Amino acid sequence: QVQLQESGPGLVKPSETLSLTCDVSGYSLSRGYYWGWIRQPPGKGLEWITSIYHSGTTYYNPSLKSRVTISVDTSRNQFSLRLSSVTAADTAIYYCASHWSYDYFDYWGQGTLVTVSS
Amino acid sequence: QSALTQPASLSGSPGQSITISCTGTSRDVGGYNYVSWYQQHPGKAPKLMIYDVTNRPSGVSNRFSASKSGNTASLTISGLQAEDGADYYCCSYTSDYTLVFGGGTKLTVL
């Protein structure tokens, strides 16, 4: 069974770059699967941010595309999210997730709260 | 990319059946059989309940079923139980190779 765990700073200053990593266990990223990031502002709904196929093909939410980068490090069996020029509106719980098929997320990390504040 | 439309809240009594709707457009829900549903309890990560419109992952109760008609997908929970009280989200693949979630429905079991 795939297990995912997010890590990264819990506090980021406005205009800086948010960086998160998702460690994957139970499955080798190089073998397949899509890997993605979803966020949830406190008390609000889910928003898909980005996904990457194990081969490196990337997919982005159009509303965030200009600020988002997703990458995979198969040697460390992890994938990462970078979101630049953050504002308070980017404050959210960030989840990493796997999806065997592009259209649905089958395994999720526990989520990590990132607060944007000076 | 607009969020799919779900009722903000629904309620039902134990043993009853309820249906949550998820309305999109022909560019997402109506255009593909790629709708999924997630259950989220407070403070927890979402859990996949339905994928590809009607399919249940292993381990999900058969009290959960789903369907689609036109641009609207639906999740039905039969024999409501207290543990079904949670937030539910739909998600659809879209014509520009992206994914979009619904706004979420808070289900209260009375």
Coordinates of N, CA and C in Angstrom, one line a residue:
Chain A
Q1 N 0.8 -1.2 0.0 CA 0.0 0.0 0.0 C 0.9 1.2 0.0
V2 N 0.5 2.2 -0.8 CA 1.3 3.4 -0.9 C 1.0 4.3 0.3
Q3 N 2.1 4.8 0.9 CA 2.0 5.8 2.0 C 2.7 7.1 1.6
L4 N 2.1 8.2 2.0 CA 2.6 9.5 1.6 C 2.7 10.4 2.9
Q5 N 3.7 11.2 2.9 CA 3.9 12.1 4.1 C 4.5 13.4 3.6
E6 N 3.8 14.5 3.8 CA 4.2 15.8 3.5 C 5.2 16.4 4.5
S7 N 6.1 17.2 4.0 CA 7.0 17.9 5.0 C 7.4 19.3 4.4
G8 N 7.7 20.2 5.3 CA 8.1 21.5 4.8 C 7.7 22.6 5.9
P9 N 8.1 23.8 5.6 CA 7.8 24.9 6.6 C 6.4 25.1 6.8
G10 N 6.0 25.4 8.1 CA 4.6 25.6 8.4 C 4.2 27.1 8.2
L11 N 5.3 27.9 8.1 CA 5.0 29.4 8.0 C 5.9 29.9 6.9
V12 N 5.3 30.7 6.0 CA 6.0 31.3 4.9 C 5.6 32.8 4.8
K13 N 6.6 33.6 4.5 CA 6.3 35.1 4.5 C 5.7 35.4 3.1
P14 N 4.8 36.4 3.1 CA 4.2 36.9 1.8 C 5.3 37.3 0.8
S15 N 5.1 36.9 -0.4 CA 5.9 37.2 -1.6 C 7.0 36.1 -1.7
E16 N 7.2 35.3 -0.7 CA 8.2 34.2 -0.8 C 7.7 33.0 -1.4
T17 N 8.6 32.0 -1.5 CA 8.2 30.7 -2.2 C 7.9 29.6 -1.2
L18 N 6.8 29.0 -1.3 CA 6.4 27.8 -0.5 C 7.0 26.6 -1.1
S19 N 7.7 25.8 -0.3 CA 8.3 24.5 -0.8 C 7.9 23.4 0.1
L20 N 7.3 22.4 -0.5 CA 6.9 21.2 0.2 C 7.4 19.9 -0.5
T21 N 7.6 18.9 0.3 CA 8.1 17.6 -0.2 C 7.1 16.5 0.3
C22 N 6.9 15.5 -0.6 CA 6.1 14.4 -0.2 C 7.0 13.1 -0.3
D23 N 7.2 12.5 0.8 CA 7.9 11.2 0.8 C 7.0 10.1 0.6
V24 N 7.4 9.2 -0.3 CA 6.5 8.1 -0.7 C 7.1 6.8 -0.2
S25 N 6.3 5.9 0.4 CA 6.8 4.6 0.8 C 5.8 3.6 0.3
G26 N 6.3 2.4 0.1 CA 5.4 1.3 -0.4 C 5.3 1.2 -1.9
Y27 N 5.9 2.1 -2.6 CA 5.9 2.1 -4.0 C 7.0 2.9 -4.6
S28 N 7.6 2.5 -5.7 CA 8.7 3.2 -6.3 C 8.2 4.2 -7.3
L29 N 8.5 5.5 -7.2 CA 8.0 6.5 -8.1 C 8.3 6.2 -9.5
S30 N 9.5 5.6 -9.7 CA 10.0 5.3 -11.1 C 9.1 4.3 -11.8
R31 N 8.3 3.5 -11.1 CA 7.6 2.4 -11.7 C 6.3 2.9 -12.4
G32 N 5.7 4.0 -11.9 CA 4.5 4.5 -12.5 C 3.7 5.4 -11.6
Y33 N 2.5 5.6 -11.9 CA 1.6 6.4 -11.1 C 1.7 7.9 -11.4
Y34 N 0.6 8.6 -11.2 CA 0.7 10.0 -11.2 C 0.8 10.5 -9.7
W35 N 1.4 11.6 -9.5 CA 1.6 12.2 -8.1 C 1.1 13.6 -8.1
G36 N 0.3 14.0 -7.1 CA -0.3 15.3 -7.2 C -0.3 16.0 -5.8
W37 N -0.7 17.3 -6.0 CA -0.9 18.2 -4.8 C -2.3 18.8 -4.8
I38 N -2.9 18.8 -3.7 CA -4.3 19.4 -3.5 C -4.2 20.2 -2.2
R39 N -4.9 21.3 -2.2 CA -4.9 22.2 -1.0 C -6.3 22.5 -0.6
Q40 N -6.4 22.9 0.7 CA -7.7 23.1 1.3 C -7.6 24.3 2.3
P41 N -8.0 25.5 1.9 CA -8.0 26.6 2.9 C -8.8 26.3 4.1
P42 N -8.4 26.8 5.2 CA -9.2 26.5 6.5 C -10.7 26.7 6.3
G43 N -11.4 25.6 6.6 CA -12.9 25.7 6.5 C -13.5 25.8 5.1
K44 N -12.6 25.5 4.1 CA -13.1 25.6 2.7 C -12.9 24.3 2.0
G45 N -13.2 24.3 0.7 CA -13.1 23.1 -0.1 C -11.8 22.8 -0.7
L46 N -11.7 21.6 -1.4 CA -10.5 21.1 -2.0 C -10.2 21.8 -3.3
E47 N -9.0 22.1 -3.6 CA -8.5 22.6 -4.9 C -7.3 21.8 -5.4
W48 N -7.5 21.3 -6.6 CA -6.4 20.6 -7.2 C -5.3 21.6 -7.7
I49 N -4.1 21.4 -7.4 CA -3.0 22.3 -7.7 C -2.2 21.8 -9.0
T50 N -1.7 20.6 -8.9 CA -0.8 20.1 -10.0 C -0.6 18.6 -9.8
S51 N -0.2 18.0 -10.9 CA 0.1 16.6 -10.9 C 1.2 16.3 -11.9
I52 N 2.0 15.2 -11.6 CA 3.1 14.8 -12.5 C 3.0 13.3 -12.7
Y53 N 3.3 12.9 -13.9 CA 3.4 11.5 -14.2 C 4.8 11.1 -13.9
H54 N 5.0 9.8 -13.6 CA 6.3 9.4 -13.2 C 7.4 9.6 -14.3
S55 N 6.9 9.8 -15.6 CA 7.9 10.0 -16.7 C 8.3 11.5 -16.7
G56 N 7.5 12.4 -16.0 CA 7.9 13.8 -15.9 C 6.8 14.7 -16.6
T57 N 5.8 14.2 -17.2 CA 4.8 15.0 -17.8 C 4.0 15.7 -16.7
T58 N 3.8 17.0 -16.8 CA 3.2 17.8 -15.7 C 1.8 18.3 -16.2
Y59 N 1.0 18.6 -15.2 CA -0.3 19.1 -15.4 C -0.6 20.1 -14.3
Y60 N -1.2 21.3 -14.7 CA -1.3 22.4 -13.7 C -2.7 23.0 -13.7
N61 N -3.2 23.4 -12.6 CA -4.4 24.2 -12.5 C -4.1 25.5 -13.2
P62 N -4.9 25.9 -14.1 CA -4.7 27.1 -14.9 C -4.6 28.3 -14.0
S63 N -5.3 28.4 -12.9 CA -5.3 29.5 -12.1 C -4.1 29.7 -11.2
L64 N -3.3 28.6 -11.2 CA -2.0 28.7 -10.4 C -0.8 28.4 -11.2
K65 N -1.0 28.1 -12.5 CA 0.1 27.6 -13.3 C 1.3 28.5 -13.3
S66 N 1.1 29.8 -13.3 CA 2.3 30.7 -13.5 C 3.1 30.7 -12.2
R67 N 2.6 30.2 -11.1 CA 3.4 30.2 -9.9 C 3.8 28.8 -9.4
V68 N 3.4 27.8 -10.0 CA 3.6 26.4 -9.5 C 4.7 25.6 -10.3
T69 N 5.5 24.9 -9.5 CA 6.4 23.9 -10.1 C 6.2 22.6 -9.4
I70 N 6.1 21.5 -10.1 CA 6.1 20.2 -9.5 C 7.3 19.4 -10.1
S71 N 7.9 18.6 -9.2 CA 9.0 17.8 -9.7 C 9.1 16.5 -9.0
V72 N 9.8 15.5 -9.5 CA 9.9 14.2 -8.9 C 11.4 13.9 -8.8
D73 N 11.8 13.3 -7.6 CA 13.1 12.8 -7.4 C 13.1 11.3 -7.1
T74 N 13.3 10.6 -8.2 CA 13.1 9.1 -8.0 C 14.2 8.5 -7.1
S75 N 15.4 9.2 -7.1 CA 16.4 8.6 -6.2 C 16.1 8.7 -4.7
R76 N 15.3 9.7 -4.4 CA 14.8 9.8 -3.0 C 13.4 9.3 -2.8
N77 N 12.8 8.9 -3.9 CA 11.4 8.4 -3.9 C 10.5 9.5 -3.3
Q78 N 10.6 10.7 -3.8 CA 9.8 11.8 -3.3 C 9.4 12.8 -4.4
F79 N 8.4 13.6 -4.2 CA 8.1 14.6 -5.2 C 7.8 15.9 -4.4
S80 N 7.9 17.0 -5.2 CA 7.9 18.3 -4.5 C 7.0 19.3 -5.2
L81 N 6.6 20.3 -4.4 CA 5.8 21.4 -4.9 C 6.5 22.7 -4.5
R82 N 6.5 23.6 -5.5 CA 7.0 25.0 -5.2 C 5.9 25.9 -5.7
L83 N 5.5 26.9 -4.8 CA 4.5 27.9 -5.2 C 5.1 29.2 -4.8
S84 N 5.3 30.0 -5.9 CA 6.0 31.3 -5.7 C 5.1 32.4 -5.4
S85 N 5.6 33.5 -4.9 CA 4.9 34.8 -4.7 C 3.6 34.6 -3.9
V86 N 3.8 33.9 -2.8 CA 2.6 33.5 -2.0 C 2.0 34.8 -1.3
T87 N 0.7 34.7 -1.1 CA -0.1 35.7 -0.3 C -0.9 34.9 0.7
A88 N -1.6 35.7 1.5 CA -2.5 35.1 2.6 C -3.5 34.1 2.0
A89 N -3.9 34.3 0.8 CA -4.8 33.4 0.1 C -4.3 32.0 -0.1
D90 N -3.0 31.9 0.0 CA -2.4 30.6 -0.2 C -2.3 29.8 1.1
T91 N -2.7 30.4 2.2 CA -2.8 29.7 3.5 C -3.8 28.5 3.4
A92 N -3.3 27.3 3.6 CA -4.1 26.1 3.4 C -3.5 24.9 4.0
I93 N -4.2 23.8 4.1 CA -3.7 22.5 4.3 C -3.3 22.0 2.9
Y94 N -2.1 21.6 2.8 CA -1.6 21.0 1.5 C -1.5 19.5 1.6
Y95 N -2.1 18.8 0.7 CA -2.1 17.4 0.7 C -1.3 16.9 -0.5
C96 N -0.5 15.9 -0.3 CA 0.0 15.2 -1.5 C -0.8 13.9 -1.7
A97 N -0.9 13.4 -2.9 CA -1.7 12.2 -3.2 C -1.1 11.5 -4.4
S98 N -1.5 10.2 -4.5 CA -1.1 9.5 -5.7 C -2.4 9.2 -6.5
H99 N -2.2 9.0 -7.8 CA -3.3 8.6 -8.6 C -2.9 7.6 -9.7
W100 N -3.3 6.4 -9.5 CA -3.0 5.4 -10.5 C -3.5 5.7 -11.9
S101 N -4.8 6.2 -11.9 CA -5.4 6.7 -13.0 C -5.5 8.3 -12.9
Y102 N -5.2 9.0 -13.9 CA -5.1 10.5 -13.8 C -6.3 11.1 -13.1
D103 N -7.5 10.5 -13.3 CA -8.7 11.2 -12.9 C -9.2 11.0 -11.4
Y104 N -8.5 10.2 -10.6 CA -8.9 10.1 -9.2 C -7.7 9.8 -8.3
F105 N -7.8 10.3 -7.1 CA -6.7 10.2 -6.1 C -7.0 9.0 -5.2
D106 N -6.2 8.0 -5.2 CA -6.4 6.8 -4.4 C -5.7 6.8 -3.0
Y107 N -4.6 7.4 -2.9 CA -3.9 7.5 -1.6 C -3.5 8.9 -1.3
W108 N -3.7 9.3 -0.1 CA -3.5 10.7 0.4 C -2.5 10.7 1.5
G109 N -1.7 11.8 1.6 CA -1.0 12.1 2.8 C -1.9 12.7 3.9
Q110 N -1.4 12.9 5.1 CA -2.2 13.4 6.2 C -2.4 14.9 6.0
G111 N -1.7 15.6 5.2 CA -1.8 17.0 5.0 C -0.9 17.8 6.0
T112 N -0.5 19.0 5.5 CA 0.3 19.8 6.3 C -0.2 21.3 6.1
L113 N -0.4 21.9 7.3 CA -0.9 23.3 7.2 C 0.3 24.3 7.0
V114 N 0.1 25.1 6.0 CA 1.0 26.2 5.6 C 0.3 27.5 5.8
T115 N 0.9 28.3 6.6 CA 0.3 29.7 6.9 C 1.2 30.7 6.2
V116 N 0.6 31.6 5.5 CA 1.4 32.7 4.9 C 1.1 34.0 5.7
S117 N 2.2 34.4 6.4 CA 2.1 35.6 7.3 C 3.5 36.1 7.5
S118 N 3.5 37.4 7.7 CA 4.8 38.1 8.1 C 5.1 38.0 9.6
Chain B
Q1 N -11.5 27.9 -14.8 CA -11.9 26.6 -14.3 C -12.8 26.8 -13.0
S2 N -14.1 26.6 -13.2 CA -15.0 26.8 -12.1 C -15.3 25.5 -11.4
A3 N -15.4 25.7 -10.0 CA -15.7 24.5 -9.2 C -17.1 23.9 -9.6
L4 N -17.1 22.6 -9.5 CA -18.4 21.9 -9.7 C -19.4 22.4 -8.6
T5 N -20.7 22.3 -8.9 CA -21.7 22.8 -8.0 C -22.3 21.7 -7.1
Q6 N -22.2 21.8 -5.8 CA -22.8 20.8 -4.9 C -23.6 21.6 -3.9
P7 N -24.6 20.9 -3.3 CA -25.4 21.6 -2.2 C -24.4 21.8 -1.0
A8 N -24.5 22.9 -0.4 CA -23.6 23.2 0.7 C -23.8 22.2 1.9
S9 N -25.1 21.8 2.1 CA -25.4 21.0 3.3 C -26.6 20.1 3.0
L10 N -26.6 18.9 3.6 CA -27.7 18.0 3.6 C -27.8 17.3 4.9
S11 N -29.0 16.8 5.2 CA -29.1 16.1 6.5 C -30.1 14.9 6.3
G12 N -29.9 13.9 7.1 CA -30.8 12.8 7.0 C -30.8 12.0 8.3
S13 N -31.8 11.2 8.6 CA -31.9 10.4 9.8 C -31.3 9.0 9.6
P14 N -30.8 8.4 10.6 CA -30.2 7.1 10.5 C -31.2 6.1 9.8
G15 N -30.7 5.4 8.8 CA -31.5 4.4 8.1 C -32.1 5.0 6.8
Q16 N -32.1 6.3 6.7 CA -32.6 6.9 5.4 C -31.6 6.8 4.3
S17 N -32.0 7.2 3.1 CA -31.1 7.4 2.0 C -31.0 8.9 1.6
I18 N -29.8 9.3 1.2 CA -29.7 10.7 0.8 C -28.9 10.7 -0.5
T19 N -29.1 11.7 -1.3 CA -28.3 11.8 -2.6 C -27.7 13.2 -2.7
I20 N -26.4 13.2 -3.0 CA -25.7 14.4 -3.1 C -25.4 14.7 -4.6
S21 N -25.8 15.8 -5.1 CA -25.6 16.1 -6.5 C -24.3 16.9 -6.8
C22 N -23.8 16.8 -8.0 CA -22.6 17.5 -8.4 C -22.8 17.9 -9.9
T23 N -23.0 19.2 -10.1 CA -23.3 19.7 -11.4 C -22.1 20.4 -12.1
G24 N -21.8 20.0 -13.3 CA -20.8 20.7 -14.0 C -21.3 21.1 -15.4
T25 N -20.4 20.8 -16.4 CA -20.7 21.2 -17.8 C -20.4 20.0 -18.7
S26 N -20.6 20.3 -20.0 CA -20.2 19.3 -20.9 C -18.7 19.1 -21.1
R27 N -18.0 20.1 -20.5 CA -16.5 20.1 -20.6 C -15.9 19.3 -19.5
D28 N -16.7 18.9 -18.5 CA -16.2 18.1 -17.4 C -17.1 17.0 -17.1
V29 N -18.0 17.1 -16.2 CA -18.9 16.0 -15.7 C -19.6 15.3 -16.9
G30 N -20.2 16.2 -17.8 CA -21.0 15.6 -18.9 C -20.2 15.0 -20.0
G31 N -18.9 15.4 -20.1 CA -18.1 15.0 -21.2 C -17.3 13.7 -21.1
Y32 N -17.2 13.2 -19.8 CA -16.3 12.1 -19.6 C -16.9 11.3 -18.4
N33 N -16.6 10.0 -18.4 CA -17.0 9.1 -17.3 C -15.9 9.1 -16.3
Y34 N -15.4 10.3 -15.8 CA -14.3 10.4 -14.9 C -14.7 11.3 -13.8
V35 N -15.7 10.8 -13.0 CA -16.1 11.5 -11.8 C -15.8 10.7 -10.6
S36 N -15.2 11.3 -9.6 CA -14.9 10.6 -8.4 C -15.5 11.3 -7.2
W37 N -15.6 10.6 -6.1 CA -16.2 11.2 -4.9 C -15.3 10.8 -3.7
Y38 N -15.2 11.8 -2.8 CA -14.4 11.7 -1.6 C -15.2 12.0 -0.3
Q39 N -14.8 11.3 0.7 CA -15.4 11.6 2.0 C -14.3 12.1 2.9
Q40 N -14.6 13.2 3.7 CA -13.6 13.8 4.5 C -14.2 14.1 5.9
H41 N -13.7 13.4 6.9 CA -14.1 13.7 8.3 C -13.2 14.8 8.8
P42 N -13.7 15.5 9.8 CA -13.0 16.7 10.4 C -11.5 16.3 10.8
G43 N -10.6 17.1 10.3 CA -9.2 16.9 10.6 C -8.5 15.8 10.0
K44 N -9.2 15.1 9.0 CA -8.7 14.0 8.3 C -8.5 14.3 6.8
A45 N -7.7 13.4 6.2 CA -7.5 13.6 4.8 C -8.7 13.0 4.0
P46 N -9.0 13.4 2.9 CA -10.1 12.9 2.1 C -9.8 11.4 1.8
K47 N -11.0 10.7 1.6 CA -10.9 9.2 1.3 C -11.7 9.0 0.0
L48 N -11.1 8.3 -0.9 CA -11.8 7.9 -2.1 C -12.9 7.0 -1.9
M49 N -14.2 7.3 -2.3 CA -15.3 6.5 -2.1 C -15.8 5.9 -3.4
I50 N -15.7 6.7 -4.5 CA -16.2 6.3 -5.8 C -15.2 6.8 -6.9
Y51 N -15.0 6.0 -7.9 CA -14.2 6.5 -9.0 C -14.8 6.1 -10.4
D52 N -14.5 6.8 -11.4 CA -15.0 6.6 -12.7 C -16.6 6.4 -12.7
V53 N -17.2 7.4 -12.1 CA -18.6 7.6 -11.9 C -19.3 6.6 -11.0
T54 N -19.1 5.3 -11.2 CA -19.9 4.3 -10.5 C -19.1 3.3 -9.7
N55 N -17.8 3.3 -9.8 CA -17.0 2.2 -9.2 C -16.6 2.5 -7.7
R56 N -16.7 1.4 -6.9 CA -16.3 1.5 -5.5 C -15.0 0.8 -5.3
P57 N -14.0 1.5 -4.6 CA -12.7 0.9 -4.3 C -13.0 -0.3 -3.3
S58 N -12.1 -1.2 -3.3 CA -12.2 -2.3 -2.3 C -12.2 -1.7 -0.9
G59 N -13.1 -2.2 -0.1 CA -13.2 -1.8 1.3 C -14.3 -0.7 1.5
V60 N -14.8 -0.1 0.5 CA -15.9 0.9 0.6 C -17.2 0.2 0.7
S61 N -18.0 0.6 1.7 CA -19.3 -0.1 1.8 C -20.2 0.0 0.6
N62 N -21.0 -1.0 0.4 CA -21.9 -1.0 -0.8 C -23.1 -0.2 -0.5
R63 N -23.2 0.5 0.6 CA -24.2 1.5 0.9 C -24.0 2.8 0.1
F64 N -22.8 2.9 -0.4 CA -22.4 4.0 -1.3 C -22.5 3.6 -2.7
S65 N -23.3 4.4 -3.5 CA -23.4 4.2 -4.9 C -23.5 5.5 -5.6
A66 N -23.2 5.5 -6.9 CA -23.2 6.7 -7.7 C -23.6 6.5 -9.1
S67 N -24.0 7.6 -9.7 CA -24.4 7.6 -11.1 C -24.2 9.0 -11.8
K68 N -24.5 9.1 -13.0 CA -24.4 10.3 -13.7 C -25.5 10.4 -14.8
S69 N -26.0 11.6 -14.9 CA -27.0 11.9 -16.0 C -26.7 13.3 -16.6
G70 N -26.3 13.3 -17.8 CA -26.0 14.6 -18.4 C -24.8 15.2 -17.7
N71 N -24.9 16.5 -17.3 CA -23.9 17.2 -16.6 C -23.9 17.1 -15.1
T72 N -24.7 16.2 -14.6 CA -24.9 16.0 -13.1 C -24.6 14.6 -12.7
A73 N -23.6 14.5 -11.8 CA -23.3 13.3 -11.1 C -24.0 13.2 -9.7
S74 N -24.2 12.0 -9.2 CA -24.9 11.9 -7.9 C -24.2 10.8 -7.1
L75 N -24.2 11.1 -5.8 CA -23.7 10.1 -4.9 C -24.9 9.8 -3.9
T76 N -25.2 8.5 -3.8 CA -26.3 8.1 -2.9 C -25.8 7.3 -1.8
I77 N -26.2 7.6 -0.6 CA -25.8 6.8 0.6 C -27.1 6.2 1.1
S78 N -27.2 4.9 1.2 CA -28.4 4.3 1.7 C -28.1 3.8 3.1
G79 N -29.2 3.6 3.9 CA -29.0 3.1 5.2 C -28.1 4.0 6.1
L80 N -28.4 5.3 6.1 CA -27.5 6.3 6.7 C -27.1 5.8 8.1
Q81 N -25.8 6.0 8.4 CA -25.3 5.7 9.7 C -24.6 6.9 10.3
A82 N -24.4 7.0 11.6 CA -23.8 8.2 12.2 C -22.4 8.4 11.6
E83 N -21.7 7.4 11.3 CA -20.3 7.6 10.8 C -20.3 8.1 9.4
D84 N -21.4 8.2 8.7 CA -21.5 8.8 7.4 C -21.5 10.3 7.4
G85 N -21.7 10.9 8.6 CA -21.6 12.3 8.8 C -20.2 12.9 8.5
A86 N -20.1 13.6 7.4 CA -18.8 14.1 6.9 C -19.0 15.1 5.8
D87 N -17.9 15.6 5.3 CA -18.0 16.4 4.1 C -17.7 15.5 2.9
Y88 N -18.4 15.8 1.8 CA -18.3 15.0 0.6 C -18.0 15.9 -0.6
Y89 N -17.0 15.5 -1.4 CA -16.5 16.2 -2.5 C -16.6 15.4 -3.8
C90 N -17.1 16.0 -4.9 CA -16.9 15.3 -6.2 C -15.7 15.9 -6.9
C91 N -15.3 15.2 -7.9 CA -14.1 15.7 -8.7 C -14.3 15.2 -10.1
S92 N -13.9 16.0 -11.1 CA -14.1 15.5 -12.4 C -12.8 15.9 -13.3
Y93 N -12.6 15.0 -14.2 CA -11.6 15.4 -15.2 C -12.2 16.4 -16.2
T94 N -11.4 17.3 -16.8 CA -11.9 18.3 -17.7 C -11.3 18.2 -19.0
S95 N -11.9 18.9 -20.0 CA -11.4 18.8 -21.4 C -10.0 19.4 -21.6
D96 N -9.5 20.2 -20.6 CA -8.2 20.8 -20.8 C -7.1 20.0 -19.9
Y97 N -7.4 18.8 -19.7 CA -6.5 17.9 -19.0 C -6.2 18.3 -17.6
T98 N -7.2 18.9 -16.9 CA -7.1 19.3 -15.5 C -8.1 18.6 -14.7
L99 N -8.1 18.8 -13.4 CA -9.1 18.2 -12.5 C -9.7 19.3 -11.7
V100 N -11.0 19.2 -11.5 CA -11.8 20.2 -10.7 C -12.6 19.5 -9.7
F101 N -12.6 20.1 -8.5 CA -13.4 19.6 -7.4 C -14.7 20.4 -7.3
G102 N -15.7 19.8 -6.6 CA -16.9 20.5 -6.3 C -16.7 21.3 -5.0
G103 N -17.6 22.1 -4.6 CA -17.4 23.0 -3.5 C -17.6 22.2 -2.1
G104 N -18.1 21.0 -2.2 CA -18.3 20.2 -1.0 C -19.7 20.3 -0.4
T105 N -20.1 19.2 0.2 CA -21.4 19.1 0.8 C -21.2 18.5 2.2
K106 N -21.7 19.3 3.2 CA -21.6 18.8 4.6 C -22.9 18.0 4.9
L107 N -22.6 16.7 5.2 CA -23.7 15.8 5.5 C -23.9 15.6 7.0
T108 N -25.0 15.9 7.5 CA -25.3 15.7 8.9 C -26.3 14.6 9.1
V109 N -25.9 13.7 10.0 CA -26.8 12.6 10.3 C -27.5 12.9 11.6
L110 N -28.8 13.1 11.5 CA -29.6 13.6 12.7 C -29.7 12.6 13.8

